PDB file of C-alpha atoms in Angstrom:
ATOM      1  CA  UNK A 819       0.177  -0.139  -0.276  1.00 73.00           C
ATOM      2  CA  UNK A 820       2.982   2.597   0.731  1.00 77.00           C
ATOM      3  CA  UNK A 821       4.293   2.142  -2.818  1.00 79.00           C
ATOM      4  CA  UNK A 822       0.652   3.229  -4.552  1.00 78.00           C
ATOM      5  CA  UNK A 823       1.555   6.421  -2.691  1.00 79.00           C
ATOM      6  CA  UNK A 824       4.577   7.870  -4.685  1.00 80.00           C
ATOM      7  CA  UNK A 825       4.141  10.007  -7.036  1.00 76.00           C
ATOM      8  CA  UNK A 826       6.364   7.793  -8.671  1.00 83.00           C
ATOM      9  CA  UNK A 827       6.647   4.512 -11.236  1.00 88.00           C
ATOM     10  CA  UNK A 828       7.900   1.652  -9.267  1.00 92.00           C
ATOM     11  CA  UNK A 829       8.079  -1.973 -10.365  1.00 93.00           C
ATOM     12  CA  UNK A 830       9.179  -4.987  -8.185  1.00 94.00           C
ATOM     13  CA  UNK A 831      10.086  -8.234 -10.840  1.00 94.00           C
ATOM     14  CA  UNK A 832      11.805 -11.998 -10.158  1.00 92.00           C
ATOM     15  CA  UNK A 833      14.859 -11.664 -12.604  1.00 92.00           C
ATOM     16  CA  UNK A 834      12.219 -13.733 -15.459  1.00 92.00           C
ATOM     17  CA  UNK A 835      10.718  -9.993 -15.518  1.00 91.00           C
ATOM     18  CA  UNK A 836       7.174 -11.751 -13.914  1.00 94.00           C
ATOM     19  CA  UNK A 837       5.934  -8.533 -12.485  1.00 94.00           C
ATOM     20  CA  UNK A 838       5.607  -8.623  -8.501  1.00 93.00           C
ATOM     21  CA  UNK A 839       4.011  -5.479  -7.797  1.00 92.00           C
ATOM     22  CA  UNK A 840       3.540  -1.981  -9.898  1.00 92.00           C
ATOM     23  CA  UNK A 841       2.392   0.738  -7.817  1.00 90.00           C
ATOM     24  CA  UNK A 842      -0.294   3.417  -9.484  1.00 86.00           C
ATOM     25  CA  UNK A 843       1.869   5.706 -10.444  1.00 85.00           C
ATOM     26  CA  UNK A 844       3.446   2.839 -12.316  1.00 89.00           C
ATOM     27  CA  UNK A 845       0.290   1.266 -14.539  1.00 88.00           C
ATOM     28  CA  UNK A 846      -0.071   5.066 -15.088  1.00 83.00           C
ATOM     29  CA  UNK A 847       3.633   5.436 -16.850  1.00 84.00           C
ATOM     30  CA  UNK A 848       3.331   1.971 -18.547  1.00 85.00           C
ATOM     31  CA  UNK A 849      -0.120   2.731 -20.182  1.00 83.00           C
ATOM     32  CA  UNK A 850       0.544   6.132 -20.951  1.00 79.00           C
ATOM     33  CA  UNK A 851       4.542   5.880 -22.692  1.00 78.00           C
ATOM     34  CA  UNK A 852       3.677   2.406 -24.377  1.00 82.00           C
ATOM     35  CA  UNK A 853       7.213   1.625 -24.584  1.00 88.00           C
ATOM     36  CA  UNK A 854       6.741  -1.337 -22.354  1.00 90.00           C
ATOM     37  CA  UNK A 855       3.787  -3.888 -21.581  1.00 89.00           C
ATOM     38  CA  UNK A 856       2.266  -6.161 -19.568  1.00 90.00           C
ATOM     39  CA  UNK A 857       1.589  -9.666 -20.987  1.00 90.00           C
ATOM     40  CA  UNK A 858       0.290 -11.881 -18.326  1.00 91.00           C
ATOM     41  CA  UNK A 859       1.779 -10.678 -15.808  1.00 92.00           C
ATOM     42  CA  UNK A 860       5.439 -10.476 -17.425  1.00 93.00           C
ATOM     43  CA  UNK A 861       7.150  -7.093 -17.928  1.00 93.00           C
ATOM     44  CA  UNK A 862       7.859  -6.600 -22.329  1.00 92.00           C
ATOM     45  CA  UNK A 863       9.201  -4.096 -23.860  1.00 92.00           C
ATOM     46  CA  UNK A 864       7.650  -3.608 -27.394  1.00 88.00           C
ATOM     47  CA  UNK A 865      10.671  -3.077 -29.502  1.00 91.00           C
ATOM     48  CA  UNK A 866      13.658  -5.569 -29.659  1.00 93.00           C
ATOM     49  CA  UNK A 867      16.334  -3.015 -28.782  1.00 93.00           C
ATOM     50  CA  UNK A 868      14.346  -1.687 -26.310  1.00 94.00           C
ATOM     51  CA  UNK A 869      13.684  -6.159 -25.071  1.00 94.00           C
ATOM     52  CA  UNK A 870      17.322  -6.922 -25.152  1.00 95.00           C
ATOM     53  CA  UNK A 871      17.960  -3.485 -23.006  1.00 95.00           C
ATOM     54  CA  UNK A 872      15.570  -4.582 -20.497  1.00 95.00           C
ATOM     55  CA  UNK A 873      16.346  -7.936 -19.818  1.00 93.00           C
ATOM     56  CA  UNK A 874      20.650  -6.729 -19.782  1.00 95.00           C
ATOM     57  CA  UNK A 875      19.720  -4.669 -16.447  1.00 96.00           C
ATOM     58  CA  UNK A 876      17.964  -6.962 -15.073  1.00 93.00           C
ATOM     59  CA  UNK A 877      20.505  -9.982 -15.734  1.00 92.00           C
ATOM     60  CA  UNK A 878      22.981  -7.277 -13.718  1.00 93.00           C
ATOM     61  CA  UNK A 879      20.671  -7.385 -11.272  1.00 92.00           C
ATOM     62  CA  UNK A 880      21.906 -10.729  -9.917  1.00 88.00           C
ATOM     63  CA  UNK A 881      25.287  -9.991 -10.284  1.00 89.00           C
ATOM     64  CA  UNK A 882      24.175  -6.946  -7.530  1.00 89.00           C
ATOM     65  CA  UNK A 883      25.192  -4.281  -9.671  1.00 93.00           C
ATOM     66  CA  UNK A 884      22.064  -1.622 -10.589  1.00 95.00           C
ATOM     67  CA  UNK A 885      21.391   0.400 -13.794  1.00 96.00           C
ATOM     68  CA  UNK A 886      20.619   3.248 -16.121  1.00 95.00           C
ATOM     69  CA  UNK A 887      18.587   2.838 -18.186  1.00 95.00           C
ATOM     70  CA  UNK A 888      16.322   5.197 -21.404  1.00 92.00           C
ATOM     71  CA  UNK A 889      13.651   2.767 -23.574  1.00 91.00           C
ATOM     72  CA  UNK A 890      12.244   5.671 -26.475  1.00 87.00           C
ATOM     73  CA  UNK A 891      11.158   5.672 -29.787  1.00 80.00           C
ATOM     74  CA  UNK A 892      10.810   8.815 -32.346  1.00 74.00           C
ATOM     75  CA  UNK A 893       7.441   8.944 -31.585  1.00 68.00           C
ATOM     76  CA  UNK A 894       7.563   9.149 -28.106  1.00 66.00           C
ATOM     77  CA  UNK A 895       9.112  11.634 -25.295  1.00 72.00           C
ATOM     78  CA  UNK A 896      11.246   8.244 -23.879  1.00 81.00           C
ATOM     79  CA  UNK A 897      11.083   6.280 -20.024  1.00 86.00           C
ATOM     80  CA  UNK A 898      14.260   6.212 -17.957  1.00 90.00           C
ATOM     81  CA  UNK A 899      14.382   3.436 -15.855  1.00 93.00           C
ATOM     82  CA  UNK A 900      16.783   2.925 -12.586  1.00 95.00           C
ATOM     83  CA  UNK A 901      16.747  -1.429 -12.412  1.00 96.00           C
ATOM     84  CA  UNK A 902      18.142  -2.511  -9.286  1.00 94.00           C
ATOM     85  CA  UNK A 903      18.904  -5.587  -6.724  1.00 93.00           C
ATOM     86  CA  UNK A 904      16.639  -6.346  -4.501  1.00 90.00           C
ATOM     87  CA  UNK A 905      18.926  -7.836  -1.779  1.00 80.00           C
ATOM     88  CA  UNK A 906      17.054 -10.647   0.491  1.00 75.00           C
ATOM     89  CA  UNK A 907      17.922 -10.089   4.546  1.00 74.00           C
ATOM     90  CA  UNK A 908      19.954 -13.378   3.787  1.00 76.00           C
ATOM     91  CA  UNK A 909      22.139 -11.498   1.683  1.00 70.00           C
ATOM     92  CA  UNK A 910      21.810 -13.619  -1.219  1.00 74.00           C
ATOM     93  CA  UNK A 911      22.093 -12.731  -4.407  1.00 72.00           C
ATOM     94  CA  UNK A 912      19.033 -10.336  -5.485  1.00 78.00           C
ATOM     95  CA  UNK A 913      16.595 -12.437  -6.185  1.00 87.00           C
ATOM     96  CA  UNK A 914      14.006  -9.130  -7.241  1.00 91.00           C
ATOM     97  CA  UNK A 915      14.265  -6.133  -8.943  1.00 93.00           C
ATOM     98  CA  UNK A 916      13.096  -2.809  -8.834  1.00 93.00           C
ATOM     99  CA  UNK A 917      11.847  -0.620 -11.372  1.00 94.00           C
ATOM    100  CA  UNK A 918      12.038   2.930 -10.755  1.00 92.00           C
ATOM    101  CA  UNK A 919      10.294   5.078 -13.357  1.00 88.00           C
ATOM    102  CA  UNK A 920      11.850   8.625 -14.080  1.00 85.00           C
ATOM    103  CA  UNK A 921      10.128  11.395 -12.565  1.00 74.00           C
ATOM    104  CA  UNK A 922       7.279  13.106 -15.263  1.00 64.00           C
ATOM    105  CA  UNK A 923       8.650  15.708 -14.826  1.00 62.00           C
ATOM    106  CA  UNK A 924      10.710  18.873 -12.348  1.00 56.00           C
ATOM    107  CA  UNK A 925       7.650  19.805 -10.734  1.00 61.00           C
ATOM    108  CA  UNK A 926       4.396  18.381 -11.583  1.00 63.00           C
ATOM    109  CA  UNK A 927       1.471  19.730 -11.907  1.00 64.00           C
ATOM    110  CA  UNK A 928      -0.747  17.802  -8.627  1.00 66.00           C
ATOM    111  CA  UNK A 929       2.109  18.410  -6.544  1.00 76.00           C
ATOM    112  CA  UNK A 930       2.004  21.917  -6.781  1.00 82.00           C
ATOM    113  CA  UNK A 931      -1.264  21.500  -6.624  1.00 83.00           C
ATOM    114  CA  UNK A 932      -0.688  19.854  -3.139  1.00 81.00           C
ATOM    115  CA  UNK A 933       2.154  22.078  -2.422  1.00 88.00           C
ATOM    116  CA  UNK A 934       0.333  25.799  -3.595  1.00 91.00           C
ATOM    117  CA  UNK A 935      -2.922  24.223  -1.050  1.00 90.00           C
ATOM    118  CA  UNK A 936      -0.191  24.002   1.581  1.00 91.00           C
ATOM    119  CA  UNK A 937       0.923  27.030   1.426  1.00 94.00           C
ATOM    120  CA  UNK A 938      -2.418  29.189   1.704  1.00 95.00           C
ATOM    121  CA  UNK A 939      -1.259  29.893  -3.135  1.00 95.00           C
ATOM    122  CA  UNK A 940      -3.769  31.516  -4.696  1.00 95.00           C
ATOM    123  CA  UNK A 941      -4.856  30.083  -7.874  1.00 94.00           C
ATOM    124  CA  UNK A 942      -2.447  32.912 -10.114  1.00 95.00           C
ATOM    125  CA  UNK A 943       0.803  32.089  -7.379  1.00 95.00           C
ATOM    126  CA  UNK A 944       0.162  28.449  -8.569  1.00 93.00           C
ATOM    127  CA  UNK A 945      -0.269  28.959 -12.262  1.00 93.00           C
ATOM    128  CA  UNK A 946       3.138  31.772 -11.926  1.00 95.00           C
ATOM    129  CA  UNK A 947       4.884  29.134  -9.797  1.00 94.00           C
ATOM    130  CA  UNK A 948       4.159  26.740 -12.404  1.00 91.00           C
ATOM    131  CA  UNK A 949       5.437  28.513 -15.449  1.00 92.00           C
ATOM    132  CA  UNK A 950       8.591  29.338 -13.362  1.00 93.00           C
ATOM    133  CA  UNK A 951       9.513  25.734 -12.188  1.00 89.00           C
ATOM    134  CA  UNK A 952       9.959  25.114 -16.167  1.00 88.00           C
ATOM    135  CA  UNK A 953      12.750  27.201 -16.300  1.00 89.00           C
ATOM    136  CA  UNK A 954      10.877  30.373 -17.089  1.00 94.00           C
ATOM    137  CA  UNK A 955      11.945  33.798 -16.222  1.00 94.00           C
ATOM    138  CA  UNK A 956       9.296  36.714 -14.954  1.00 94.00           C
ATOM    139  CA  UNK A 957       8.652  38.339 -18.348  1.00 95.00           C
ATOM    140  CA  UNK A 958       8.164  35.525 -19.586  1.00 95.00           C
ATOM    141  CA  UNK A 959       5.987  34.285 -16.992  1.00 95.00           C
ATOM    142  CA  UNK A 960       4.516  37.367 -18.176  1.00 96.00           C
ATOM    143  CA  UNK A 961       4.224  36.715 -21.583  1.00 96.00           C
ATOM    144  CA  UNK A 962       2.571  33.282 -21.696  1.00 94.00           C
ATOM    145  CA  UNK A 963       0.227  35.028 -18.341  1.00 95.00           C
ATOM    146  CA  UNK A 964      -0.806  38.511 -20.436  1.00 96.00           C
ATOM    147  CA  UNK A 965       0.197  40.046 -17.355  1.00 95.00           C
ATOM    148  CA  UNK A 966       2.783  43.163 -16.723  1.00 96.00           C
ATOM    149  CA  UNK A 967       6.556  42.189 -15.740  1.00 95.00           C
ATOM    150  CA  UNK A 968       5.416  44.516 -12.263  1.00 96.00           C
ATOM    151  CA  UNK A 969       2.307  41.940 -12.100  1.00 96.00           C
ATOM    152  CA  UNK A 970       4.254  38.928 -11.889  1.00 96.00           C
ATOM    153  CA  UNK A 971       7.155  39.889  -9.667  1.00 95.00           C
ATOM    154  CA  UNK A 972       4.458  40.819  -6.819  1.00 96.00           C
ATOM    155  CA  UNK A 973       3.007  37.192  -7.187  1.00 96.00           C
ATOM    156  CA  UNK A 974       7.260  35.855  -7.363  1.00 96.00           C
ATOM    157  CA  UNK A 975       7.161  38.633  -4.026  1.00 96.00           C
ATOM    158  CA  UNK A 976       4.297  36.553  -2.346  1.00 96.00           C
ATOM    159  CA  UNK A 977       5.308  33.703  -3.342  1.00 96.00           C
ATOM    160  CA  UNK A 978       8.709  34.130  -1.255  1.00 96.00           C
ATOM    161  CA  UNK A 979       6.937  35.935   1.121  1.00 96.00           C
ATOM    162  CA  UNK A 980       4.573  32.498   1.749  1.00 96.00           C
ATOM    163  CA  UNK A 981       7.139  29.558   1.098  1.00 95.00           C
ATOM    164  CA  UNK A 982      10.192  31.941   3.341  1.00 95.00           C
ATOM    165  CA  UNK A 983      11.741  31.738   1.408  1.00 95.00           C
ATOM    166  CA  UNK A 984      14.630  34.192  -0.213  1.00 95.00           C
ATOM    167  CA  UNK A 985      13.883  33.743  -4.587  1.00 94.00           C
ATOM    168  CA  UNK A 986      12.425  32.405  -7.200  1.00 93.00           C
ATOM    169  CA  UNK A 987      15.519  29.794  -7.090  1.00 93.00           C
ATOM    170  CA  UNK A 988      15.239  29.241  -4.003  1.00 93.00           C
ATOM    171  CA  UNK A 989      11.410  28.407  -3.990  1.00 93.00           C
ATOM    172  CA  UNK A 990      11.669  26.568  -7.132  1.00 91.00           C
ATOM    173  CA  UNK A 991      14.143  24.286  -5.980  1.00 89.00           C
ATOM    174  CA  UNK A 992      11.947  23.411  -3.210  1.00 90.00           C
ATOM    175  CA  UNK A 993       8.865  22.168  -4.990  1.00 87.00           C
ATOM    176  CA  UNK A 994      11.517  20.285  -7.113  1.00 83.00           C
ATOM    177  CA  UNK A 995      12.207  18.243  -4.345  1.00 82.00           C
ATOM    178  CA  UNK A 996       9.362  17.726  -2.844  1.00 80.00           C
ATOM    179  CA  UNK A 997       8.771  14.362  -1.527  1.00 74.00           C
ATOM    180  CA  UNK A 998       7.278  12.444  -3.776  1.00 71.00           C
ATOM    181  CA  UNK A 999       3.863  11.437  -2.403  1.00 69.00           C
ATOM    182  CA  UNK A1000       1.066  11.336  -4.594  1.00 66.00           C
ATOM    183  CA  UNK A1001      -2.438  13.588  -3.951  1.00 58.00           C
ATOM    184  CA  UNK A1002      -4.554  11.860  -2.680  1.00 60.00           C
ATOM    185  CA  UNK A1003      -7.051  10.762  -5.165  1.00 50.00           C
ATOM    186  CA  UNK A1004      -4.574  11.372  -7.857  1.00 46.00           C
ATOM    187  CA  UNK A1005      -5.138   8.174 -10.495  1.00 44.00           C
ATOM    188  CA  UNK A1006      -9.235   8.908  -9.273  1.00 44.00           C
ATOM    189  CA  UNK A1007      -9.079  11.733 -10.654  1.00 45.00           C
ATOM    190  CA  UNK A1008      -7.679  11.137 -13.856  1.00 43.00           C
ATOM    191  CA  UNK A1009     -10.535   8.729 -14.976  1.00 41.00           C
TER     192      UNK A1009
END
């Protein structure tokens, strides 16, 4: 149940690729990316080269080694996974692998919403913060939101005050390093 509270996808597999557990975020990512699939509880890559990469990473788990792999297609944004050995309590070689999915973005909208609610941000402040988290400057935020730059800077001052941050860099960093907790009803809201 705890793994379903993570905002990032987590799969636990045997070394033969049979899925023992997939949290909600992983199931969502599998459906969204179409690079990996599940067939009869078996994790499968859609392309042969991806399959080879995935199996090599899982085979390294048996040797106690970690891997970082990226699967991508021309028509998709790609998927990066950390493939980690799950050690046995007895200290024997790993017989299970954990596959950790990449973060959806630096500033995921649902996590940003949770952060905004916790700090009493207005809807406009939340929008400004979301755009800032994507690397845009105050003038770029102003152009995107059709506001004056001075208005955006007022929102930034308010954001920093409410969140007790000394500036935009600290504010964006705080959002980027939030615990990977999925907001309540995340997946129910998506359907």
